[in-house]
């Protein structure tokens, strides 16, 4: 008996943790090679951005000082620990680096700049071009000893140049990518919960409930979102969660129509009538029996709505109504490219970052749409 496979024992093929239908959908998704690899590439970039502090930071990841192991990337040590007097240690200062190197060692991230770090050793007034567009003498001209200065190393180079405040562009892109994707994911997730619930109530009950909610949604969606953002920006300080809350108030409407249509179509099916006849409650019928079918159409829209949320945040940051000033923002980088036409690397970086991010999401969305296509799922 121990030598028999699960198929021989049960009489059914082993499908793993996926149902046969979802397994076919996953195979259809993988068959779209462009969307499949776009998903993995997007996840790879997003995971890197989640650990941005270990990739681009003006603090060492780990340090040893007088026999003690320190983690500056996670703990703000006072400068008096290293013989200074400031409340927070500036690890880029020559005094602190010489003190730690004389009594231990440091391991820096690949990029020794955070999104807010100002490079005081730029060769001339910012914005400055990427280091690989300059000669070694030129890119080390801002250091006291020139090309012989130990600070003129690869970790201190600006791979994509600096902006007009001498901040490293690559570091700001990494942190800005993380904020944009997190904002889009949170906005899309919360909007889906509210929109799906509202659409389910409308479609299932119909009648006056559907009529009143539909009129409310028509009025609500006609409100000028930008003007309301301007009013709120004049009252409340700008912030991530303030902006998320304001956008959530309006973005949930985009999910309602799809879910409502699916519930209107399916509420009179035989299995729903049978469930009612057996005394199954409305809530159970809605969210256990009807919602899985409605989510098929909803899931195909999520990658496109996610890309739309990222574009919205970028647009608001470009207009100055998004994240607080100084935050790592792709929209702020676009604005810098517009304001500094003599520094084309700013506009080119913003263009390619947004193009790659949105293209990957669109490719994933197309693959998801193909995966849930009934003509391919049930063939």
Coordinates of C-alpha atoms in Angstrom, one line a residue, residues 7-344:
X7 CA -3.8 8.9 -7.8
X8 CA -4.1 5.1 -7.4
X9 CA -5.5 5.3 -3.9
X10 CA -8.1 8.1 -4.4
X11 CA -8.8 7.6 -8.1
X12 CA -8.3 11.4 -8.6
X13 CA -5.2 13.2 -9.9
X14 CA -3.2 15.1 -7.3
X15 CA -3.8 18.8 -7.8
X16 CA -1.8 20.2 -4.9
X17 CA -3.2 23.2 -3.1
X18 CA -4.8 24.6 -6.2
X19 CA -8.2 23.5 -7.5
X20 CA -8.2 22.0 -11.0
X21 CA -9.8 25.2 -12.4
X22 CA -7.2 27.5 -10.7
X23 CA -4.4 25.1 -11.8
X24 CA -5.5 25.6 -15.4
X25 CA -5.7 29.4 -14.8
X26 CA -2.1 29.3 -13.4
X27 CA -0.9 27.4 -16.5
X28 CA -2.6 29.9 -18.8
X29 CA -0.9 32.7 -16.9
X30 CA 2.5 31.0 -17.2
X31 CA 1.8 30.4 -20.9
X32 CA 1.9 34.2 -21.4
X33 CA 5.7 34.4 -21.0
X34 CA 5.8 38.2 -21.2
X35 CA 3.3 38.6 -18.3
X36 CA 4.9 35.7 -16.3
X37 CA 8.4 37.1 -16.4
X38 CA 7.1 40.7 -15.9
X39 CA 5.5 39.5 -12.6
X40 CA 8.8 38.1 -11.4
X41 CA 10.8 41.1 -12.5
X42 CA 8.3 43.5 -10.8
X43 CA 8.4 41.4 -7.6
X44 CA 12.2 41.4 -7.7
X45 CA 12.4 45.2 -8.0
X46 CA 9.8 45.6 -5.3
X47 CA 11.5 43.3 -2.8
X48 CA 14.8 45.2 -3.4
X49 CA 13.0 48.5 -2.6
X50 CA 11.5 47.0 0.6
X51 CA 15.1 46.6 1.8
X52 CA 16.1 50.1 0.5
X53 CA 17.9 50.9 3.8
X54 CA 20.3 48.0 3.2
X55 CA 20.9 49.1 -0.4
X56 CA 21.1 52.9 -0.2
X57 CA 21.9 54.5 3.1
X58 CA 24.2 57.1 4.7
X59 CA 24.7 54.7 7.6
X60 CA 26.7 51.5 7.8
X61 CA 24.8 48.3 7.9
X62 CA 27.0 46.9 10.6
X63 CA 30.0 48.2 12.5
X64 CA 32.5 47.1 15.1
X65 CA 33.7 49.8 17.5
X66 CA 36.1 48.9 20.4
X67 CA 34.9 45.3 20.4
X68 CA 31.2 46.1 20.3
X69 CA 29.0 45.1 17.4
X70 CA 26.7 48.0 16.3
X71 CA 23.9 48.1 13.8
X72 CA 23.7 51.8 12.7
X73 CA 21.2 51.0 10.0
X74 CA 18.6 50.1 12.6
X75 CA 19.7 52.1 15.7
X76 CA 20.5 55.8 16.0
X77 CA 23.5 55.9 18.2
X78 CA 24.5 59.3 19.7
X79 CA 27.7 60.8 18.4
X80 CA 29.2 60.9 21.9
X81 CA 29.6 57.1 21.6
X82 CA 32.4 57.8 19.1
X83 CA 33.8 60.9 20.9
X84 CA 31.6 63.5 19.3
X85 CA 28.8 65.7 20.7
X86 CA 25.9 65.6 18.3
X87 CA 22.6 63.9 19.2
X88 CA 22.7 61.7 16.0
X89 CA 25.9 60.4 14.4
X90 CA 26.9 61.5 11.0
X91 CA 28.7 58.5 9.7
X92 CA 29.8 60.3 6.5
X93 CA 31.9 62.8 8.4
X94 CA 35.7 62.3 8.2
X95 CA 36.1 62.4 12.0
X96 CA 33.6 59.6 12.7
X97 CA 34.9 57.4 9.9
X98 CA 38.5 57.8 11.1
X99 CA 37.5 57.1 14.7
X100 CA 35.6 53.9 13.8
X101 CA 38.3 52.6 11.4
X102 CA 40.9 53.2 14.0
X103 CA 39.0 51.1 16.6
X104 CA 37.1 48.7 14.4
X105 CA 35.5 48.4 11.0
X106 CA 32.3 49.3 9.0
X107 CA 30.3 47.5 6.3
X108 CA 28.5 50.1 4.1
X109 CA 25.6 49.5 1.7
X110 CA 26.4 49.5 -2.0
X111 CA 25.1 53.1 -2.2
X112 CA 26.3 55.4 0.6
X113 CA 23.4 57.8 0.3
X114 CA 19.9 57.9 1.6
X115 CA 17.1 59.7 -0.2
X116 CA 17.7 62.8 1.8
X117 CA 21.5 62.8 2.0
X118 CA 23.2 65.8 0.4
X119 CA 26.4 65.1 -1.3
X120 CA 28.9 67.7 -0.1
X121 CA 31.6 66.5 -2.4
X122 CA 30.1 67.2 -5.8
X123 CA 32.7 68.5 -8.2
X124 CA 30.6 71.6 -9.1
X125 CA 27.1 73.0 -8.4
X126 CA 24.2 70.6 -8.6
X127 CA 22.7 69.0 -10.5
X128 CA 25.7 66.9 -11.4
X129 CA 25.8 64.1 -14.1
X130 CA 26.3 60.4 -13.4
X131 CA 29.9 59.6 -12.4
X132 CA 30.5 57.5 -15.5
X133 CA 30.1 60.6 -17.7
X134 CA 33.0 62.3 -16.0
X135 CA 36.7 61.6 -15.8
X136 CA 38.2 60.3 -12.6
X137 CA 39.8 63.7 -11.9
X138 CA 36.6 65.5 -12.4
X139 CA 34.4 63.3 -10.2
X140 CA 37.0 63.4 -7.4
X141 CA 37.5 67.2 -7.6
X142 CA 35.2 67.8 -4.7
X143 CA 37.2 65.7 -2.3
X144 CA 40.1 67.4 -0.3
X145 CA 42.8 65.0 -1.7
X146 CA 41.3 64.6 -5.2
X147 CA 41.8 61.2 -6.8
X148 CA 44.0 60.1 -3.8
X149 CA 41.2 60.8 -1.3
X150 CA 39.9 57.6 0.3
X151 CA 36.4 59.0 0.2
X152 CA 36.4 59.0 -3.6
X153 CA 35.4 55.4 -4.0
X154 CA 32.7 53.5 -5.8
X155 CA 30.2 53.6 -3.0
X156 CA 30.3 57.4 -2.9
X157 CA 29.7 57.8 -6.6
X158 CA 26.4 59.0 -8.0
X159 CA 25.3 56.3 -10.5
X160 CA 22.5 58.4 -11.9
X161 CA 23.8 61.8 -10.9
X162 CA 22.4 64.2 -8.4
X163 CA 19.3 66.5 -8.4
X164 CA 19.4 70.2 -7.9
X165 CA 19.9 69.8 -4.1
X166 CA 22.9 67.4 -4.6
X167 CA 20.9 64.4 -3.5
X168 CA 21.7 61.0 -5.1
X169 CA 19.1 60.3 -7.8
X170 CA 19.5 56.5 -7.7
X171 CA 18.8 56.4 -3.9
X172 CA 15.7 58.6 -4.4
X173 CA 14.5 56.3 -7.2
X174 CA 14.8 53.2 -5.0
X175 CA 12.9 54.8 -2.1
X176 CA 10.4 56.5 -4.4
X177 CA 9.7 53.2 -6.1
X178 CA 8.9 51.6 -2.7
X179 CA 6.5 54.5 -1.7
X180 CA 4.7 54.4 -5.1
X181 CA 4.1 50.6 -5.1
X182 CA 3.1 50.5 -1.4
X183 CA 0.7 53.4 -2.0
X184 CA -0.7 51.7 -5.0
X185 CA -1.1 48.3 -3.2
X186 CA -2.8 49.8 -0.2
X187 CA -5.1 52.0 -2.2
X188 CA -6.0 49.2 -4.5
X189 CA -6.6 46.7 -1.7
X190 CA -8.8 49.0 0.5
X191 CA -10.7 50.2 -2.6
X192 CA -11.3 46.6 -3.6
X193 CA -12.7 45.7 -0.2
X194 CA -15.1 48.7 -0.1
X195 CA -16.0 48.6 -3.8
X196 CA -16.7 44.8 -3.9
X197 CA -18.9 45.1 -0.7
X198 CA -20.9 48.0 -2.2
X199 CA -21.3 46.3 -5.6
X200 CA -22.3 43.0 -3.9
X201 CA -25.1 44.7 -1.9
X202 CA -26.3 46.5 -5.0
X203 CA -26.4 43.6 -7.3
X204 CA -27.8 41.0 -4.8
X205 CA -30.7 43.0 -3.4
X206 CA -31.5 45.1 -6.4
X207 CA -34.7 47.2 -6.4
X208 CA -34.6 50.4 -4.4
X209 CA -31.3 49.5 -2.7
X210 CA -29.6 49.3 -6.1
X211 CA -31.4 52.4 -7.4
X212 CA -30.5 54.6 -4.4
X213 CA -26.9 53.4 -4.2
X214 CA -26.5 53.9 -8.0
X215 CA -27.7 57.5 -7.8
X216 CA -25.4 58.1 -4.8
X217 CA -22.4 56.7 -6.7
X218 CA -23.2 58.9 -9.8
X219 CA -23.2 62.0 -7.6
X220 CA -20.1 60.9 -5.7
X221 CA -18.1 60.1 -8.7
X222 CA -18.9 63.5 -10.3
X223 CA -17.2 65.4 -7.4
X224 CA -14.0 67.2 -8.5
X225 CA -11.3 65.1 -6.8
X226 CA -8.5 67.6 -7.5
X227 CA -10.4 70.5 -6.0
X228 CA -11.1 68.5 -2.9
X229 CA -7.5 67.6 -2.6
X230 CA -6.6 71.3 -2.8
X231 CA -9.0 72.1 0.0
X232 CA -7.7 69.3 2.2
X233 CA -4.1 70.2 1.5
X234 CA -4.8 73.8 2.7
X235 CA -6.2 72.3 6.0
X236 CA -4.2 69.2 6.8
X237 CA -0.4 68.8 6.5
X238 CA 0.5 66.6 3.5
X239 CA 1.3 63.0 4.3
X240 CA 1.2 59.4 3.1
X241 CA -1.9 58.4 5.0
X242 CA -3.7 61.7 4.5
X243 CA -3.3 61.3 0.8
X244 CA -4.2 57.6 0.9
X245 CA -7.4 58.4 2.9
X246 CA -8.5 61.1 0.5
X247 CA -7.9 59.0 -2.6
X248 CA -9.7 56.0 -1.0
X249 CA -12.8 58.1 -0.6
X250 CA -13.1 58.3 -4.4
X251 CA -11.2 55.3 -5.8
X252 CA -13.5 52.5 -4.5
X253 CA -16.2 53.5 -7.1
X254 CA -14.2 51.9 -9.9
X255 CA -14.9 48.4 -8.5
X256 CA -18.6 48.7 -8.0
X257 CA -19.9 48.4 -11.6
X258 CA -18.1 45.1 -12.3
X259 CA -19.2 43.4 -9.1
X260 CA -22.7 44.8 -9.3
X261 CA -23.1 43.4 -12.9
X262 CA -21.9 39.9 -11.8
X263 CA -24.2 39.8 -8.8
X264 CA -27.2 41.0 -10.9
X265 CA -26.4 38.2 -13.4
X266 CA -25.9 35.4 -10.9
X267 CA -28.5 36.2 -8.2
X268 CA -31.2 34.3 -10.1
X269 CA -29.2 31.2 -10.9
X270 CA -30.6 27.8 -9.8
X271 CA -28.0 27.2 -7.1
X272 CA -28.8 30.6 -5.5
X273 CA -32.5 29.8 -5.5
X274 CA -31.8 26.4 -4.0
X275 CA -29.7 27.9 -1.3
X276 CA -32.5 30.4 -0.5
X277 CA -35.0 27.5 -0.4
X278 CA -32.8 25.6 2.1
X279 CA -32.7 28.7 4.4
X280 CA -29.2 29.8 3.8
X281 CA -28.7 33.4 4.9
X282 CA -28.2 36.3 2.4
X283 CA -24.7 37.0 3.8
X284 CA -23.6 33.4 3.3
X285 CA -25.0 33.3 -0.3
X286 CA -23.4 36.6 -1.2
X287 CA -19.9 36.0 0.1
X288 CA -19.5 32.3 -0.1
X289 CA -21.4 31.4 -3.3
X290 CA -21.6 34.5 -5.5
X291 CA -18.5 36.5 -4.6
X292 CA -16.0 33.9 -5.9
X293 CA -17.6 34.2 -9.3
X294 CA -17.7 38.0 -9.2
X295 CA -14.0 38.1 -8.2
X296 CA -13.0 36.5 -11.5
X297 CA -13.9 39.7 -13.3
X298 CA -12.5 41.9 -10.5
X299 CA -9.1 40.3 -10.4
X300 CA -8.5 41.0 -14.0
X301 CA -8.8 44.8 -13.3
X302 CA -6.5 44.9 -10.3
X303 CA -3.1 45.3 -12.1
X304 CA -4.5 48.1 -14.2
X305 CA -6.1 49.9 -11.2
X306 CA -2.7 49.5 -9.4
X307 CA -0.9 51.2 -12.2
X308 CA -3.5 53.9 -12.2
X309 CA -3.0 54.5 -8.5
X310 CA 0.8 54.9 -9.0
X311 CA 0.2 57.3 -11.9
X312 CA -2.2 59.3 -9.6
X313 CA 0.4 59.6 -6.9
X314 CA 3.0 60.6 -9.4
X315 CA 0.8 63.2 -10.9
X316 CA -0.1 64.7 -7.5
X317 CA 3.6 64.8 -6.5
X318 CA 4.4 66.5 -9.8
X319 CA 1.7 69.2 -9.1
X320 CA 2.9 69.6 -5.5
X321 CA -0.1 68.2 -3.8
X322 CA 1.2 64.7 -2.9
X323 CA 3.9 63.7 -0.5
X324 CA 5.5 66.2 1.9
X325 CA 8.4 68.2 0.4
X326 CA 11.7 66.3 0.4
X327 CA 10.0 62.9 0.3
X328 CA 11.4 60.4 -2.3
X329 CA 8.9 60.7 -5.1
X330 CA 8.9 59.8 -8.7
X331 CA 6.6 62.7 -9.4
X332 CA 9.0 65.1 -7.8
X333 CA 11.8 63.7 -9.9
X334 CA 9.7 64.3 -13.0
X335 CA 9.2 67.9 -11.8
X336 CA 13.0 68.3 -11.4
X337 CA 13.5 67.0 -14.9
X338 CA 11.1 69.7 -16.2
X339 CA 12.8 72.4 -14.1
X340 CA 16.4 71.4 -15.0
X341 CA 16.4 70.8 -18.8
X342 CA 20.2 71.3 -18.7
X343 CA 20.4 68.0 -16.7
X344 CA 18.8 65.5 -19.0

